[in-house]
Amino acid sequence: IYITQYDPGSYAGDATRHGLQGFDYRIGRAMFETTLVPAPWKGPLKTMDEIWVPSTWGADRFVAAGLSRENVFVVPEAIDAAQFDPDLVPRNRSILPGSEGRFAFLSVFKWEERKGWDVLLTAYLTTFTASDNVALYIRANGHAGSDPKYDYDMLLLRLKIAHPPKVVFLPKVSMREYPQ
């Protein structure tokens, strides 16, 4: 059995790189954030015996793109239940600095265009003002060379917002600290 987690467009390359032809059963784990399955993925997807997706929404997208419902399975994202045990997280302190008495929004994502950081910030910045008792906390990991604070400052200039509502970029943390 061979399981790949590369994007479906690379399944054909996967077969060449890893000798996929020698396996009796092939599974492709696919995850994407669009409403349509890209056309170049359709052929490679059909070469797999099973496609695993993390949600029923994703499964519906693949079936709508022409894959057989019998070959598409929902396999949710896995977590380390021991590491992310809510009973182990201290409850006697604020996990978001400066959030006391505010309505706090928290968004955790990879800082890249396809994640919609600009859409999130534009909606927040045009909905709330500095006088609103809200705060948006962002924990974003980016690729090398990305600079969320710079992108945010440029967005403020583009939107001509001089007095924005509170936005806090949280520092990166180790995986050990993540549950907190």
PDB file of N, CA, C and O in Angstrom, residues 1-59:
ATOM      1  N   ILE A   1       0.866  -1.182   0.000  1.00  0.00           N
ATOM      2  CA  ILE A   1       0.000   0.000   0.000  1.00  0.00           C
ATOM      3  C   ILE A   1       0.904   1.234   0.000  1.00  0.00           C
ATOM      4  O   ILE A   1       1.836   1.323   0.786  1.00  0.00           O
ATOM      5  N   TYR A   2       0.592   2.173  -0.870  1.00  0.00           N
ATOM      6  CA  TYR A   2       1.345   3.421  -0.945  1.00  0.00           C
ATOM      7  C   TYR A   2       0.402   4.573  -0.625  1.00  0.00           C
ATOM      8  O   TYR A   2      -0.694   4.665  -1.181  1.00  0.00           O
ATOM      9  N   ILE A   3       0.814   5.468   0.297  1.00  0.00           N
ATOM     10  CA  ILE A   3       0.023   6.643   0.654  1.00  0.00           C
ATOM     11  C   ILE A   3       0.869   7.877   0.385  1.00  0.00           C
ATOM     12  O   ILE A   3       2.003   7.968   0.848  1.00  0.00           O
ATOM     13  N   THR A   4       0.321   8.820  -0.367  1.00  0.00           N
ATOM     14  CA  THR A   4       1.020  10.066  -0.639  1.00  0.00           C
ATOM     15  C   THR A   4       0.216  11.240  -0.111  1.00  0.00           C
ATOM     16  O   THR A   4      -1.011  11.210  -0.108  1.00  0.00           O
ATOM     17  N   GLN A   5       0.931  12.269   0.339  1.00  0.00           N
ATOM     18  CA  GLN A   5       0.272  13.476   0.830  1.00  0.00           C
ATOM     19  C   GLN A   5       0.625  14.690  -0.011  1.00  0.00           C
ATOM     20  O   GLN A   5       0.337  15.809   0.377  1.00  0.00           O
ATOM     21  N   TYR A   6       1.285  14.470  -1.143  1.00  0.00           N
ATOM     22  CA  TYR A   6       1.589  15.591  -2.024  1.00  0.00           C
ATOM     23  C   TYR A   6       0.303  16.080  -2.671  1.00  0.00           C
ATOM     24  O   TYR A   6      -0.709  15.392  -2.666  1.00  0.00           O
ATOM     25  N   ASP A   7       0.352  17.279  -3.266  1.00  0.00           N
ATOM     26  CA  ASP A   7      -0.865  17.741  -3.927  1.00  0.00           C
ATOM     27  C   ASP A   7      -1.146  16.817  -5.113  1.00  0.00           C
ATOM     28  O   ASP A   7      -0.227  16.284  -5.733  1.00  0.00           O
ATOM     29  N   PRO A   8      -2.424  16.603  -5.409  1.00  0.00           N
ATOM     30  CA  PRO A   8      -2.795  15.642  -6.445  1.00  0.00           C
ATOM     31  C   PRO A   8      -2.168  15.905  -7.815  1.00  0.00           C
ATOM     32  O   PRO A   8      -1.970  14.962  -8.581  1.00  0.00           O
ATOM     33  N   GLY A   9      -1.831  17.137  -8.113  1.00  0.00           N
ATOM     34  CA  GLY A   9      -1.196  17.421  -9.398  1.00  0.00           C
ATOM     35  C   GLY A   9       0.160  16.753  -9.551  1.00  0.00           C
ATOM     36  O   GLY A   9       0.646  16.557 -10.659  1.00  0.00           O
ATOM     37  N   SER A  10       0.764  16.366  -8.426  1.00  0.00           N
ATOM     38  CA  SER A  10       2.084  15.736  -8.488  1.00  0.00           C
ATOM     39  C   SER A  10       2.020  14.223  -8.360  1.00  0.00           C
ATOM     40  O   SER A  10       3.057  13.571  -8.300  1.00  0.00           O
ATOM     41  N   TYR A  11       0.839  13.619  -8.340  1.00  0.00           N
ATOM     42  CA  TYR A  11       0.736  12.170  -8.179  1.00  0.00           C
ATOM     43  C   TYR A  11       1.480  11.422  -9.282  1.00  0.00           C
ATOM     44  O   TYR A  11       2.106  10.406  -9.033  1.00  0.00           O
ATOM     45  N   ALA A  12       1.405  11.932 -10.511  1.00  0.00           N
ATOM     46  CA  ALA A  12       2.102  11.260 -11.611  1.00  0.00           C
ATOM     47  C   ALA A  12       3.610  11.266 -11.362  1.00  0.00           C
ATOM     48  O   ALA A  12       4.285  10.257 -11.553  1.00  0.00           O
ATOM     49  N   GLY A  13       4.151  12.405 -10.912  1.00  0.00           N
ATOM     50  CA  GLY A  13       5.567  12.489 -10.574  1.00  0.00           C
ATOM     51  C   GLY A  13       5.909  11.592  -9.408  1.00  0.00           C
ATOM     52  O   GLY A  13       6.987  11.001  -9.340  1.00  0.00           O
ATOM     53  N   ASP A  14       4.962  11.467  -8.474  1.00  0.00           N
ATOM     54  CA  ASP A  14       5.139  10.573  -7.340  1.00  0.00           C
ATOM     55  C   ASP A  14       5.359   9.150  -7.817  1.00  0.00           C
ATOM     56  O   ASP A  14       6.214   8.432  -7.316  1.00  0.00           O
ATOM     57  N   ALA A  15       4.561   8.734  -8.801  1.00  0.00           N
ATOM     58  CA  ALA A  15       4.661   7.370  -9.320  1.00  0.00           C
ATOM     59  C   ALA A  15       6.055   7.111  -9.874  1.00  0.00           C
ATOM     60  O   ALA A  15       6.653   6.062  -9.633  1.00  0.00           O
ATOM     61  N   THR A  16       6.599   8.062 -10.591  1.00  0.00           N
ATOM     62  CA  THR A  16       7.931   7.910 -11.170  1.00  0.00           C
ATOM     63  C   THR A  16       9.001   7.932 -10.086  1.00  0.00           C
ATOM     64  O   THR A  16       9.881   7.082 -10.048  1.00  0.00           O
ATOM     65  N   ARG A  17       8.911   8.911  -9.180  1.00  0.00           N
ATOM     66  CA  ARG A  17       9.908   9.064  -8.112  1.00  0.00           C
ATOM     67  C   ARG A  17       9.953   7.870  -7.174  1.00  0.00           C
ATOM     68  O   ARG A  17      11.006   7.454  -6.719  1.00  0.00           O
ATOM     69  N   HIS A  18       8.810   7.342  -6.832  1.00  0.00           N
ATOM     70  CA  HIS A  18       8.737   6.323  -5.791  1.00  0.00           C
ATOM     71  C   HIS A  18       8.371   4.940  -6.312  1.00  0.00           C
ATOM     72  O   HIS A  18       8.066   4.052  -5.522  1.00  0.00           O
ATOM     73  N   GLY A  19       8.370   4.762  -7.607  1.00  0.00           N
ATOM     74  CA  GLY A  19       8.060   3.446  -8.151  1.00  0.00           C
ATOM     75  C   GLY A  19       6.657   2.992  -7.808  1.00  0.00           C
ATOM     76  O   GLY A  19       6.427   1.854  -7.429  1.00  0.00           O
ATOM     77  N   LEU A  20       5.702   3.903  -7.922  1.00  0.00           N
ATOM     78  CA  LEU A  20       4.324   3.626  -7.531  1.00  0.00           C
ATOM     79  C   LEU A  20       3.729   2.432  -8.286  1.00  0.00           C
ATOM     80  O   LEU A  20       2.834   1.768  -7.811  1.00  0.00           O
ATOM     81  N   GLN A  21       4.286   2.158  -9.461  1.00  0.00           N
ATOM     82  CA  GLN A  21       3.762   1.053 -10.256  1.00  0.00           C
ATOM     83  C   GLN A  21       3.897  -0.283  -9.525  1.00  0.00           C
ATOM     84  O   GLN A  21       3.159  -1.213  -9.785  1.00  0.00           O
ATOM     85  N   GLY A  22       4.837  -0.398  -8.579  1.00  0.00           N
ATOM     86  CA  GLY A  22       5.061  -1.649  -7.866  1.00  0.00           C
ATOM     87  C   GLY A  22       4.113  -1.882  -6.702  1.00  0.00           C
ATOM     88  O   GLY A  22       4.195  -2.904  -6.039  1.00  0.00           O
ATOM     89  N   PHE A  23       3.197  -0.956  -6.452  1.00  0.00           N
ATOM     90  CA  PHE A  23       2.272  -1.103  -5.335  1.00  0.00           C
ATOM     91  C   PHE A  23       0.923  -1.592  -5.826  1.00  0.00           C
ATOM     92  O   PHE A  23       0.437  -1.187  -6.876  1.00  0.00           O
ATOM     93  N   ASP A  24       0.315  -2.472  -5.030  1.00  0.00           N
ATOM     94  CA  ASP A  24      -0.992  -3.007  -5.393  1.00  0.00           C
ATOM     95  C   ASP A  24      -2.136  -2.046  -5.094  1.00  0.00           C
ATOM     96  O   ASP A  24      -3.207  -2.158  -5.679  1.00  0.00           O
ATOM     97  N   TYR A  25      -1.891  -1.108  -4.166  1.00  0.00           N
ATOM     98  CA  TYR A  25      -2.971  -0.206  -3.745  1.00  0.00           C
ATOM     99  C   TYR A  25      -2.379   1.166  -3.486  1.00  0.00           C
ATOM    100  O   TYR A  25      -1.350   1.294  -2.829  1.00  0.00           O
ATOM    101  N   ARG A  26      -3.041   2.199  -4.029  1.00  0.00           N
ATOM    102  CA  ARG A  26      -2.529   3.566  -3.931  1.00  0.00           C
ATOM    103  C   ARG A  26      -3.579   4.477  -3.310  1.00  0.00           C
ATOM    104  O   ARG A  26      -4.736   4.485  -3.729  1.00  0.00           O
ATOM    105  N   ILE A  27      -3.120   5.264  -2.311  1.00  0.00           N
ATOM    106  CA  ILE A  27      -4.016   6.196  -1.619  1.00  0.00           C
ATOM    107  C   ILE A  27      -3.415   7.589  -1.715  1.00  0.00           C
ATOM    108  O   ILE A  27      -2.241   7.787  -1.428  1.00  0.00           O
ATOM    109  N   GLY A  28      -4.233   8.543  -2.107  1.00  0.00           N
ATOM    110  CA  GLY A  28      -3.809   9.939  -2.143  1.00  0.00           C
ATOM    111  C   GLY A  28      -4.551  10.724  -1.078  1.00  0.00           C
ATOM    112  O   GLY A  28      -5.785  10.703  -1.032  1.00  0.00           O
ATOM    113  N   ARG A  29      -3.809  11.366  -0.202  1.00  0.00           N
ATOM    114  CA  ARG A  29      -4.422  12.249   0.794  1.00  0.00           C
ATOM    115  C   ARG A  29      -4.382  13.657   0.221  1.00  0.00           C
ATOM    116  O   ARG A  29      -3.313  14.164  -0.115  1.00  0.00           O
ATOM    117  N   ALA A  30      -5.537  14.243   0.065  1.00  0.00           N
ATOM    118  CA  ALA A  30      -5.623  15.539  -0.608  1.00  0.00           C
ATOM    119  C   ALA A  30      -6.329  16.557   0.268  1.00  0.00           C
ATOM    120  O   ALA A  30      -7.337  16.266   0.891  1.00  0.00           O
ATOM    121  N   MET A  31      -5.762  17.750   0.293  1.00  0.00           N
ATOM    122  CA  MET A  31      -6.352  18.835   1.063  1.00  0.00           C
ATOM    123  C   MET A  31      -6.216  20.107   0.233  1.00  0.00           C
ATOM    124  O   MET A  31      -5.156  20.362  -0.339  1.00  0.00           O
ATOM    125  N   PHE A  32      -7.263  20.865   0.147  1.00  0.00           N
ATOM    126  CA  PHE A  32      -7.209  22.103  -0.618  1.00  0.00           C
ATOM    127  C   PHE A  32      -8.267  23.050  -0.088  1.00  0.00           C
ATOM    128  O   PHE A  32      -9.158  22.644   0.654  1.00  0.00           O
ATOM    129  N   GLU A  33      -8.158  24.317  -0.458  1.00  0.00           N
ATOM    130  CA  GLU A  33      -9.046  25.332   0.094  1.00  0.00           C
ATOM    131  C   GLU A  33      -9.744  26.120  -1.011  1.00  0.00           C
ATOM    132  O   GLU A  33      -9.835  27.337  -0.948  1.00  0.00           O
ATOM    133  N   THR A  34     -10.189  25.423  -2.018  1.00  0.00           N
ATOM    134  CA  THR A  34     -10.918  26.076  -3.096  1.00  0.00           C
ATOM    135  C   THR A  34     -12.236  25.347  -3.310  1.00  0.00           C
ATOM    136  O   THR A  34     -12.401  24.217  -2.852  1.00  0.00           O
ATOM    137  N   THR A  35     -13.141  25.978  -4.005  1.00  0.00           N
ATOM    138  CA  THR A  35     -14.442  25.349  -4.227  1.00  0.00           C
ATOM    139  C   THR A  35     -14.441  24.412  -5.425  1.00  0.00           C
ATOM    140  O   THR A  35     -15.351  23.609  -5.568  1.00  0.00           O
ATOM    141  N   LEU A  36     -13.433  24.526  -6.276  1.00  0.00           N
ATOM    142  CA  LEU A  36     -13.338  23.655  -7.454  1.00  0.00           C
ATOM    143  C   LEU A  36     -12.023  22.902  -7.437  1.00  0.00           C
ATOM    144  O   LEU A  36     -10.981  23.458  -7.097  1.00  0.00           O
ATOM    145  N   VAL A  37     -12.072  21.646  -7.819  1.00  0.00           N
ATOM    146  CA  VAL A  37     -10.853  20.857  -7.944  1.00  0.00           C
ATOM    147  C   VAL A  37     -10.150  21.310  -9.219  1.00  0.00           C
ATOM    148  O   VAL A  37     -10.761  21.325 -10.290  1.00  0.00           O
ATOM    149  N   PRO A  38      -8.877  21.702  -9.134  1.00  0.00           N
ATOM    150  CA  PRO A  38      -8.164  22.152 -10.334  1.00  0.00           C
ATOM    151  C   PRO A  38      -8.163  21.081 -11.434  1.00  0.00           C
ATOM    152  O   PRO A  38      -7.948  19.896 -11.153  1.00  0.00           O
ATOM    153  N   ALA A  39      -8.400  21.496 -12.654  1.00  0.00           N
ATOM    154  CA  ALA A  39      -8.476  20.564 -13.788  1.00  0.00           C
ATOM    155  C   ALA A  39      -7.250  19.657 -13.896  1.00  0.00           C
ATOM    156  O   ALA A  39      -7.407  18.454 -14.149  1.00  0.00           O
ATOM    157  N   PRO A  40      -6.030  20.173 -13.695  1.00  0.00           N
ATOM    158  CA  PRO A  40      -4.862  19.278 -13.816  1.00  0.00           C
ATOM    159  C   PRO A  40      -4.805  18.167 -12.763  1.00  0.00           C
ATOM    160  O   PRO A  40      -4.033  17.232 -12.897  1.00  0.00           O
ATOM    161  N   TRP A  41      -5.600  18.260 -11.719  1.00  0.00           N
ATOM    162  CA  TRP A  41      -5.609  17.230 -10.680  1.00  0.00           C
ATOM    163  C   TRP A  41      -6.499  16.039 -11.047  1.00  0.00           C
ATOM    164  O   TRP A  41      -6.326  14.958 -10.512  1.00  0.00           O
ATOM    165  N   LYS A  42      -7.485  16.254 -11.923  1.00  0.00           N
ATOM    166  CA  LYS A  42      -8.514  15.233 -12.145  1.00  0.00           C
ATOM    167  C   LYS A  42      -7.938  13.915 -12.652  1.00  0.00           C
ATOM    168  O   LYS A  42      -8.291  12.849 -12.147  1.00  0.00           O
ATOM    169  N   GLY A  43      -7.053  13.961 -13.615  1.00  0.00           N
ATOM    170  CA  GLY A  43      -6.454  12.732 -14.135  1.00  0.00           C
ATOM    171  C   GLY A  43      -5.652  11.997 -13.075  1.00  0.00           C
ATOM    172  O   GLY A  43      -5.888  10.799 -12.823  1.00  0.00           O
ATOM    173  N   PRO A  44      -4.689  12.667 -12.423  1.00  0.00           N
ATOM    174  CA  PRO A  44      -3.911  11.993 -11.375  1.00  0.00           C
ATOM    175  C   PRO A  44      -4.769  11.448 -10.228  1.00  0.00           C
ATOM    176  O   PRO A  44      -4.481  10.382  -9.697  1.00  0.00           O
ATOM    177  N   LEU A  45      -5.831  12.157  -9.862  1.00  0.00           N
ATOM    178  CA  LEU A  45      -6.701  11.668  -8.793  1.00  0.00           C
ATOM    179  C   LEU A  45      -7.328  10.330  -9.165  1.00  0.00           C
ATOM    180  O   LEU A  45      -7.479   9.442  -8.325  1.00  0.00           O
ATOM    181  N   LYS A  46      -7.681  10.183 -10.415  1.00  0.00           N
ATOM    182  CA  LYS A  46      -8.341   8.952 -10.867  1.00  0.00           C
ATOM    183  C   LYS A  46      -7.388   7.762 -10.927  1.00  0.00           C
ATOM    184  O   LYS A  46      -7.833   6.630 -11.070  1.00  0.00           O
ATOM    185  N   THR A  47      -6.088   8.004 -10.792  1.00  0.00           N
ATOM    186  CA  THR A  47      -5.130   6.890 -10.773  1.00  0.00           C
ATOM    187  C   THR A  47      -5.020   6.262  -9.386  1.00  0.00           C
ATOM    188  O   THR A  47      -4.387   5.218  -9.243  1.00  0.00           O
ATOM    189  N   MET A  48      -5.618   6.881  -8.386  1.00  0.00           N
ATOM    190  CA  MET A  48      -5.548   6.383  -7.018  1.00  0.00           C
ATOM    191  C   MET A  48      -6.730   5.452  -6.731  1.00  0.00           C
ATOM    192  O   MET A  48      -7.827   5.657  -7.241  1.00  0.00           O
ATOM    193  N   ASP A  49      -6.478   4.462  -5.896  1.00  0.00           N
ATOM    194  CA  ASP A  49      -7.560   3.556  -5.488  1.00  0.00           C
ATOM    195  C   ASP A  49      -8.479   4.215  -4.473  1.00  0.00           C
ATOM    196  O   ASP A  49      -9.674   3.939  -4.429  1.00  0.00           O
ATOM    197  N   GLU A  50      -7.896   5.097  -3.643  1.00  0.00           N
ATOM    198  CA  GLU A  50      -8.677   5.853  -2.667  1.00  0.00           C
ATOM    199  C   GLU A  50      -8.135   7.272  -2.610  1.00  0.00           C
ATOM    200  O   GLU A  50      -6.943   7.494  -2.792  1.00  0.00           O
ATOM    201  N   ILE A  51      -9.035   8.202  -2.297  1.00  0.00           N
ATOM    202  CA  ILE A  51      -8.651   9.577  -2.000  1.00  0.00           C
ATOM    203  C   ILE A  51      -9.146   9.872  -0.594  1.00  0.00           C
ATOM    204  O   ILE A  51     -10.323   9.666  -0.280  1.00  0.00           O
ATOM    205  N   TRP A  52      -8.239  10.331   0.263  1.00  0.00           N
ATOM    206  CA  TRP A  52      -8.587  10.695   1.633  1.00  0.00           C
ATOM    207  C   TRP A  52      -8.602  12.206   1.741  1.00  0.00           C
ATOM    208  O   TRP A  52      -7.663  12.885   1.332  1.00  0.00           O
ATOM    209  N   VAL A  53      -9.679  12.729   2.289  1.00  0.00           N
ATOM    210  CA  VAL A  53      -9.814  14.173   2.498  1.00  0.00           C
ATOM    211  C   VAL A  53     -10.214  14.422   3.952  1.00  0.00           C
ATOM    212  O   VAL A  53     -10.787  13.534   4.593  1.00  0.00           O
ATOM    213  N   PRO A  54      -9.920  15.609   4.503  1.00  0.00           N
ATOM    214  CA  PRO A  54     -10.174  15.837   5.925  1.00  0.00           C
ATOM    215  C   PRO A  54     -11.614  16.209   6.301  1.00  0.00           C
ATOM    216  O   PRO A  54     -11.922  16.329   7.481  1.00  0.00           O
ATOM    217  N   SER A  55     -12.490  16.405   5.309  1.00  0.00           N
ATOM    218  CA  SER A  55     -13.845  16.849   5.661  1.00  0.00           C
ATOM    219  C   SER A  55     -14.865  16.379   4.632  1.00  0.00           C
ATOM    220  O   SER A  55     -14.522  16.054   3.494  1.00  0.00           O
ATOM    221  N   THR A  56     -16.136  16.373   5.036  1.00  0.00           N
ATOM    222  CA  THR A  56     -17.194  16.033   4.085  1.00  0.00           C
ATOM    223  C   THR A  56     -17.288  17.103   2.998  1.00  0.00           C
ATOM    224  O   THR A  56     -17.617  16.793   1.855  1.00  0.00           O
ATOM    225  N   TRP A  57     -16.987  18.353   3.355  1.00  0.00           N
ATOM    226  CA  TRP A  57     -16.981  19.428   2.360  1.00  0.00           C
ATOM    227  C   TRP A  57     -15.979  19.091   1.248  1.00  0.00           C
ATOM    228  O   TRP A  57     -16.288  19.184   0.070  1.00  0.00           O
ATOM    229  N   GLY A  58     -14.778  18.674   1.642  1.00  0.00           N
ATOM    230  CA  GLY A  58     -13.764  18.308   0.658  1.00  0.00           C
ATOM    231  C   GLY A  58     -14.193  17.106  -0.166  1.00  0.00           C
ATOM    232  O   GLY A  58     -13.997  17.064  -1.386  1.00  0.00           O
ATOM    233  N   ALA A  59     -14.796  16.120   0.491  1.00  0.00           N
ATOM    234  CA  ALA A  59     -15.268  14.930  -0.222  1.00  0.00           C
ATOM    235  C   ALA A  59     -16.302  15.328  -1.274  1.00  0.00           C
ATOM    236  O   ALA A  59     -16.257  14.851  -2.416  1.00  0.00           O
TER     237      ALA A  59
END
